[in-house]
PDB file of C-alpha atoms in Angstrom:
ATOM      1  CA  UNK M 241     -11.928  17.250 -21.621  1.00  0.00           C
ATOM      2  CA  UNK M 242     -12.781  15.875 -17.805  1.00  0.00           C
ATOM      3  CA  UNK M 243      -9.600  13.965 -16.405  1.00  0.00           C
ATOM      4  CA  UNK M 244     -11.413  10.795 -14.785  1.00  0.00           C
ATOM      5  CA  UNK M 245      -9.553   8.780 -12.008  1.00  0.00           C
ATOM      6  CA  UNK M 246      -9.243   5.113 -13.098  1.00  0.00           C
ATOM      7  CA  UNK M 247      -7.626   1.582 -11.071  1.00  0.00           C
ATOM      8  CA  UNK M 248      -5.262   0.167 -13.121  1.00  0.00           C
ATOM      9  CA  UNK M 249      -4.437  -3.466 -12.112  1.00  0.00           C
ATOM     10  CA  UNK M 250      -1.060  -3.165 -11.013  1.00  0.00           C
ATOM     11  CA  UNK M 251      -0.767  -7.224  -9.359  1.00  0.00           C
ATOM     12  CA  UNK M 252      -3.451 -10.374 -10.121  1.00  0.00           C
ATOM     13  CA  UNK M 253      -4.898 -12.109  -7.424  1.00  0.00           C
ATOM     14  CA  UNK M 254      -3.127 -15.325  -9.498  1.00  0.00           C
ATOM     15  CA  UNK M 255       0.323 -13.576  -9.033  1.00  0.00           C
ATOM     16  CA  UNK M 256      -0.271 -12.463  -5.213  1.00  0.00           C
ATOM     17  CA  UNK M 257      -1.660 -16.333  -4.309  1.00  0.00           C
ATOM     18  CA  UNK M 258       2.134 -17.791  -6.312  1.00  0.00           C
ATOM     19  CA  UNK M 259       4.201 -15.638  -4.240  1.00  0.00           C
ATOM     20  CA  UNK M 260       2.135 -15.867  -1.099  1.00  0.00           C
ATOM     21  CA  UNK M 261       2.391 -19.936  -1.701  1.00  0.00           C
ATOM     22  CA  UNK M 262       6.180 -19.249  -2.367  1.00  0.00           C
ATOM     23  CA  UNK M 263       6.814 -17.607   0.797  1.00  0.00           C
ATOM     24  CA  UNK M 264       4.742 -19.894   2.839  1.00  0.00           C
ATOM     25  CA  UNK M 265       7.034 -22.688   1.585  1.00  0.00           C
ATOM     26  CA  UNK M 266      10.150 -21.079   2.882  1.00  0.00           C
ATOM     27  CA  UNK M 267       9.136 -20.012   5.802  1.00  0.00           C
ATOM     28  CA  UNK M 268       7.605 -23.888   6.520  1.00  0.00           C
ATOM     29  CA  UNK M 269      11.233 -25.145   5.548  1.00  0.00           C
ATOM     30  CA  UNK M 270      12.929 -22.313   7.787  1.00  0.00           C
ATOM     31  CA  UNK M 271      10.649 -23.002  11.219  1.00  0.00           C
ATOM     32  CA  UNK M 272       9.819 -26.578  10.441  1.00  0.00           C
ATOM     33  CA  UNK M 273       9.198 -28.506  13.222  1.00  0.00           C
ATOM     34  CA  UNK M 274       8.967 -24.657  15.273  1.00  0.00           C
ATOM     35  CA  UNK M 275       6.258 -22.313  16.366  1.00  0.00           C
ATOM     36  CA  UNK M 276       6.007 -18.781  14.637  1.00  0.00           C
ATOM     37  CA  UNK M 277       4.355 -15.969  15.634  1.00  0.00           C
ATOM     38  CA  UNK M 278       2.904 -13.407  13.089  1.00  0.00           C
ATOM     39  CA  UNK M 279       2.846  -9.621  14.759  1.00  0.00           C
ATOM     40  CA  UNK M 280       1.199  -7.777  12.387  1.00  0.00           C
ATOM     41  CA  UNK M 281      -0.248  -4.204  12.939  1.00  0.00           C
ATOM     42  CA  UNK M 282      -4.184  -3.024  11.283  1.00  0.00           C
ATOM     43  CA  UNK M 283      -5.886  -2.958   9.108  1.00  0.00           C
ATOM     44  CA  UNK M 284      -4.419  -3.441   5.773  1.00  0.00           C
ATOM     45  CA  UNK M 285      -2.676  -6.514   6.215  1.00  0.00           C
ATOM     46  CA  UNK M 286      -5.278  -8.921   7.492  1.00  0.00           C
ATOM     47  CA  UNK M 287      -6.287 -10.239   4.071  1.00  0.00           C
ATOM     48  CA  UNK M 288      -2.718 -11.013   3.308  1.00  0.00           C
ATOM     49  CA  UNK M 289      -2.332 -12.428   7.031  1.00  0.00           C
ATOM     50  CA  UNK M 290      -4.912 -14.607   6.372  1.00  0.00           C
ATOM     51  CA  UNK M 291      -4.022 -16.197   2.915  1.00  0.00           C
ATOM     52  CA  UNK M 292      -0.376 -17.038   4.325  1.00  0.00           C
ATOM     53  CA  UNK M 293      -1.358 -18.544   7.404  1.00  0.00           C
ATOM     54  CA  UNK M 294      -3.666 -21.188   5.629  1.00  0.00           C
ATOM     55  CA  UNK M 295      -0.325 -21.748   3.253  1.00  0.00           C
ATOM     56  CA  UNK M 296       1.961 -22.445   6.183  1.00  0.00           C
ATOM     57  CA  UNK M 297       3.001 -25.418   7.376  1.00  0.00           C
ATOM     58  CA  UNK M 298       3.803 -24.897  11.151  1.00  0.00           C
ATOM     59  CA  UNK M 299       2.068 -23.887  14.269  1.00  0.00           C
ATOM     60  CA  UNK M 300       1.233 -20.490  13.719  1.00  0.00           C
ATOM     61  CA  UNK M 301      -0.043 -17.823  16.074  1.00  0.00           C
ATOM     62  CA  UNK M 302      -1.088 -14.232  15.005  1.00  0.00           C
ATOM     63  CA  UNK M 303      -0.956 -11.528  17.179  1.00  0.00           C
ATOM     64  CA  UNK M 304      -2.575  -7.669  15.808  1.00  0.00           C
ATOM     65  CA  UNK M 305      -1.463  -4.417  16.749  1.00  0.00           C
ATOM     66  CA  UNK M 306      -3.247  -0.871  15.922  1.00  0.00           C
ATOM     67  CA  UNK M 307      -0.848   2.215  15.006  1.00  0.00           C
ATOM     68  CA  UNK M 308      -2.192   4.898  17.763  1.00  0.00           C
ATOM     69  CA  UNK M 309       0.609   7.357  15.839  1.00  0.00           C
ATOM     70  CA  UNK M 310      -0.636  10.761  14.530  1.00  0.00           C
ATOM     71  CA  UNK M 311       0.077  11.092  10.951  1.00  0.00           C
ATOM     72  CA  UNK M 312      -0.073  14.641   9.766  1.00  0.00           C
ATOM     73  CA  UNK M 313       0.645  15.128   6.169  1.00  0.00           C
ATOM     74  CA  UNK M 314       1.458  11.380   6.117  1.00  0.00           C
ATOM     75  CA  UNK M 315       4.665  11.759   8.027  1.00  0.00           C
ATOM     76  CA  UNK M 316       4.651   9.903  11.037  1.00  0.00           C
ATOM     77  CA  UNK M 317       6.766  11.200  13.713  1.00  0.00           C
ATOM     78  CA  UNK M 318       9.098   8.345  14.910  1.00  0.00           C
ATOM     79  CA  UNK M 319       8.563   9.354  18.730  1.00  0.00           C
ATOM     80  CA  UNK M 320       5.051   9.922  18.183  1.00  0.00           C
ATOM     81  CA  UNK M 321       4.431   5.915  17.245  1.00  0.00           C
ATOM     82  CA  UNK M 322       2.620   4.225  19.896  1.00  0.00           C
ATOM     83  CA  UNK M 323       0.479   0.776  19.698  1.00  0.00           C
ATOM     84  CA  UNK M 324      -2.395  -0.969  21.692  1.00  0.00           C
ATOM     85  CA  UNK M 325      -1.157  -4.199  22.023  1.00  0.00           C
ATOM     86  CA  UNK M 326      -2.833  -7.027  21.486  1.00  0.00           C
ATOM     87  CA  UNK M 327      -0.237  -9.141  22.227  1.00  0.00           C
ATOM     88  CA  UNK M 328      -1.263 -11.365  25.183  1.00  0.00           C
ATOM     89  CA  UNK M 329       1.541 -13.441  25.775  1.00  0.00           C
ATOM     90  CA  UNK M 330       5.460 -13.244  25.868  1.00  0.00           C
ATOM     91  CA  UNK M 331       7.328 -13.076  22.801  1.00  0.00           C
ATOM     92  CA  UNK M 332      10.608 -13.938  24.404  1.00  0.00           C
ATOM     93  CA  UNK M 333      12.493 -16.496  22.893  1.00  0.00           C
ATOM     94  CA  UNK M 334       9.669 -17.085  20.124  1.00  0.00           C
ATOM     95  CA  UNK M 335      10.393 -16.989  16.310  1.00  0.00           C
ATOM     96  CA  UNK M 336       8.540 -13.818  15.239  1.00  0.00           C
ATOM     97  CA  UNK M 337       7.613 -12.615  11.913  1.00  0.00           C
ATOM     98  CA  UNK M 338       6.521  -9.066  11.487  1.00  0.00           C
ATOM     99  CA  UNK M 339       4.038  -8.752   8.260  1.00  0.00           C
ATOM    100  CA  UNK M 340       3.229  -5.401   6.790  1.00  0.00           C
ATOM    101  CA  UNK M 341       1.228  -4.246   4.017  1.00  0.00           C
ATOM    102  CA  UNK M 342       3.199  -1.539   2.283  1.00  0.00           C
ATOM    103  CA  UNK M 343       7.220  -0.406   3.525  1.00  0.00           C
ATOM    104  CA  UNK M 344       7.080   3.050   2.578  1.00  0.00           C
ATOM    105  CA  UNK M 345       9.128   5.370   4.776  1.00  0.00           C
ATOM    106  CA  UNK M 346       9.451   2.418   7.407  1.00  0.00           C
ATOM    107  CA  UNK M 347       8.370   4.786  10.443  1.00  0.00           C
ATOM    108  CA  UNK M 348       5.831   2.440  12.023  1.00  0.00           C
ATOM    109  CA  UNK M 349       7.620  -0.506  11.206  1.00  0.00           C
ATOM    110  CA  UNK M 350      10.631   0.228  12.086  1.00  0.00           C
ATOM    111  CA  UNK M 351       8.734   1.475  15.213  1.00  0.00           C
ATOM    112  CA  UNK M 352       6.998  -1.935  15.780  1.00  0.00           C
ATOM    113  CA  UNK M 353      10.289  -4.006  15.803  1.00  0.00           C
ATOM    114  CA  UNK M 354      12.040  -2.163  17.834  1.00  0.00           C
ATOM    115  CA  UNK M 355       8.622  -2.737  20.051  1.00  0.00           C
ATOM    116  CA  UNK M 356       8.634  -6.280  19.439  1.00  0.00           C
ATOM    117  CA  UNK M 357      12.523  -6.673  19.733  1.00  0.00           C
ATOM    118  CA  UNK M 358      12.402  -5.271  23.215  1.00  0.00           C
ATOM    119  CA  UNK M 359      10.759  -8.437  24.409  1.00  0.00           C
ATOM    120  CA  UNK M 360      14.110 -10.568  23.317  1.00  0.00           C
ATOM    121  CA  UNK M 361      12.538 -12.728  20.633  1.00  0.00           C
ATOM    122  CA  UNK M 362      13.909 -15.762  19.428  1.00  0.00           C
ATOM    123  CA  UNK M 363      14.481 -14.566  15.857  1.00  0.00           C
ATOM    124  CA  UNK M 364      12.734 -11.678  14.137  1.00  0.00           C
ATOM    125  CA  UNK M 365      11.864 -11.527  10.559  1.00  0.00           C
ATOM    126  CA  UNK M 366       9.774  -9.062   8.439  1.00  0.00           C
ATOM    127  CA  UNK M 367       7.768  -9.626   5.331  1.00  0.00           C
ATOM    128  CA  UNK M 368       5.956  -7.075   3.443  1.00  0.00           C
ATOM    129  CA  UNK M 369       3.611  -7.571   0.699  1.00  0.00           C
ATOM    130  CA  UNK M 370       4.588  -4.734  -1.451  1.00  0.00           C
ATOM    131  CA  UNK M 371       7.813  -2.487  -1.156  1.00  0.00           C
ATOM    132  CA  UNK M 372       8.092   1.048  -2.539  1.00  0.00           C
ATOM    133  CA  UNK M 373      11.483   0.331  -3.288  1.00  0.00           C
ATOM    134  CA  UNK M 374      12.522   4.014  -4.036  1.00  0.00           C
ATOM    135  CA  UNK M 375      11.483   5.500  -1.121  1.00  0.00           C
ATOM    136  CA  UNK M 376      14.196   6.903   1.674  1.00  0.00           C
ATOM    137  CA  UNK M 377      13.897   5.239   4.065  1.00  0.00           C
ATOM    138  CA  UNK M 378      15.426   4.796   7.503  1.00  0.00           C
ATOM    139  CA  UNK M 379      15.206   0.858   9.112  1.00  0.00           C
ATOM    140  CA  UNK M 380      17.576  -1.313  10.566  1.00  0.00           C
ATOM    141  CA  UNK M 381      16.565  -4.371   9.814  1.00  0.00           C
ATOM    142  CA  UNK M 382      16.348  -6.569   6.822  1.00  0.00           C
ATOM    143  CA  UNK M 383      13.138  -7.935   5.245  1.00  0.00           C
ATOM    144  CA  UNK M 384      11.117  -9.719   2.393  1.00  0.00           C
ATOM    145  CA  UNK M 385       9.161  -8.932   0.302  1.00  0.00           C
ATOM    146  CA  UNK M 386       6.847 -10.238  -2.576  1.00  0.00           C
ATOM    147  CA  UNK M 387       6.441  -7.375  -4.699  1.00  0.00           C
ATOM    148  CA  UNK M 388       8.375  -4.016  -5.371  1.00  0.00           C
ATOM    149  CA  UNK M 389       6.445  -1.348  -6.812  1.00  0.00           C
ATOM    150  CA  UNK M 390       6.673   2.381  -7.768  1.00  0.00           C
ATOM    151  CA  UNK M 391       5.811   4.864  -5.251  1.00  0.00           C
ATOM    152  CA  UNK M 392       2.210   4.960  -6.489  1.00  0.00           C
ATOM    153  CA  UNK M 393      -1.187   5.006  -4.486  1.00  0.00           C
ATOM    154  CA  UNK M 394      -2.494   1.473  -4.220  1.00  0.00           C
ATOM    155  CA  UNK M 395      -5.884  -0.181  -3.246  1.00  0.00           C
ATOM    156  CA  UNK M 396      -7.453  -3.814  -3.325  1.00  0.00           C
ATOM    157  CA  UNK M 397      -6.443  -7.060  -1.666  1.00  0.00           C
ATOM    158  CA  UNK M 398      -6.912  -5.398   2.163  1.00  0.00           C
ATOM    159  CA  UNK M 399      -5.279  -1.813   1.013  1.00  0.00           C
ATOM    160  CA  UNK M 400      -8.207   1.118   0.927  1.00  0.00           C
ATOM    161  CA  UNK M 401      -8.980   4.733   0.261  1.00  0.00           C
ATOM    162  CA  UNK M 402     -11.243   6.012   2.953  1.00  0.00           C
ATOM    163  CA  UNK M 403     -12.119   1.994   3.679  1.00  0.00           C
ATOM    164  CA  UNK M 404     -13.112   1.641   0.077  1.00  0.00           C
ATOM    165  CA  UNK M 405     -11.971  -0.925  -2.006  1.00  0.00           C
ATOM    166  CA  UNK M 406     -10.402  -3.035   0.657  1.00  0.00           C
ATOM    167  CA  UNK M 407     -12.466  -6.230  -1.121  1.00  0.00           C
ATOM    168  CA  UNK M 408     -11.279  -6.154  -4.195  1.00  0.00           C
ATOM    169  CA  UNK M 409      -9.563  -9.485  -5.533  1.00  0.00           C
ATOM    170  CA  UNK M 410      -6.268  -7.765  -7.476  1.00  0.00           C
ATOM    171  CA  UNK M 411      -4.093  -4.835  -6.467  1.00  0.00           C
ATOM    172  CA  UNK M 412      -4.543  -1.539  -8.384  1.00  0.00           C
ATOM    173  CA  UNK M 413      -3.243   1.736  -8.544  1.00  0.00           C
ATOM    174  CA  UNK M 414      -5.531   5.090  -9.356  1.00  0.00           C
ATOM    175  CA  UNK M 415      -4.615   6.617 -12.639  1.00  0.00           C
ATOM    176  CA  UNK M 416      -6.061   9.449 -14.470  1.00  0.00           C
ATOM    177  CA  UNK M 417      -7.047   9.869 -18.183  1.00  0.00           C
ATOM    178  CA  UNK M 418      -8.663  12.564 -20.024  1.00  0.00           C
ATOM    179  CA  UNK M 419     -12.155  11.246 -21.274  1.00  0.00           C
ATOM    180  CA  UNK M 420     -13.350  13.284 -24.323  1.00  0.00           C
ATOM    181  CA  UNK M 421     -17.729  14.791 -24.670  1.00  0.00           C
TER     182      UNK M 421
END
């Protein structure tokens, strides 16, 4: 038998626009009548960034970063997390809300607020879109998030392998099955 790798749909594009419309509701009751900035860091996010920020309700302004950090064997060295900044102006006293992909170890994000907090924000909140929930991790912050998940491999809606599948409409996870000649 030939084991043949397989996505399985893990979350519907129907379930990830609900939750995205949820959250964009309480964050539109929690900075009405405020500004909110969205730091978010590349690439994976930007489809996500991009559905909430047509849900909100307030003046929004989104501001990327890129992780320059080396990742060897997918551990990312806390000390060794560095960013260009795109970040043009001041985030002092500005409402910020941090907006990540996947919180897996929490190594780059945990980097990125601490980046962020150095310019004395406002407020600082973090979102994620999906949380390995069972992962050690290491932050010191608290966050949101719309979906908790196993600690799994996961592609579609702006997540890729290798910059494949990044277009895809659902979230999915690779799983294996043994197909029978």
């Amino acid at each position: 038998m030939k084991e043949v790798t397989k996505l399985l749909t893990v979350i519907t594009e129907d379930e990830i626009k609900s939750a995205i419309a949820n959250e964009a509701r309480n964050l539109s009751k929690a900075f009405e009548g405020q500004a909110l900035v969205i730091v978010a860091k590349l690439s994976g996010v930007f489809i996500f960034i991009s559905d909430l920020i047509r849900q909100l309700k307030i003046d929004v302004g989104v501001q990327f970063v890129v992780n320059l950090s080396e990742d060897v064997n997918n551990e990312i060295k806390k000390e060794k997390v560095k960013f260009d900044i795109g970040i043009q102006n001041s985030l002092k006293d500005k409402n910020i809300l941090i907006v990540e992909d996947i919180l897996d170890a929490g190594t780059s994000i945990q980097a990125l607020y601490d980046f962020v907090a150095k310019d004395k924000p406002k407020e600082i909140r973090v979102l994620t879109l999906l949380d390995k929930f069972k992962t050690k991790r290491n932050i010191s912050f608290d966050y949101n998030t719309l979906f908790k998940v196993e600690n799994d491999f996961f592609v579609g809606y702006g997540l890729d392998y290798n910059e494949s599948y990044r277009g895809l409409r659902d979230i999915y996870k690779f799983t294996n099955e043994n197909e029978g000649n």
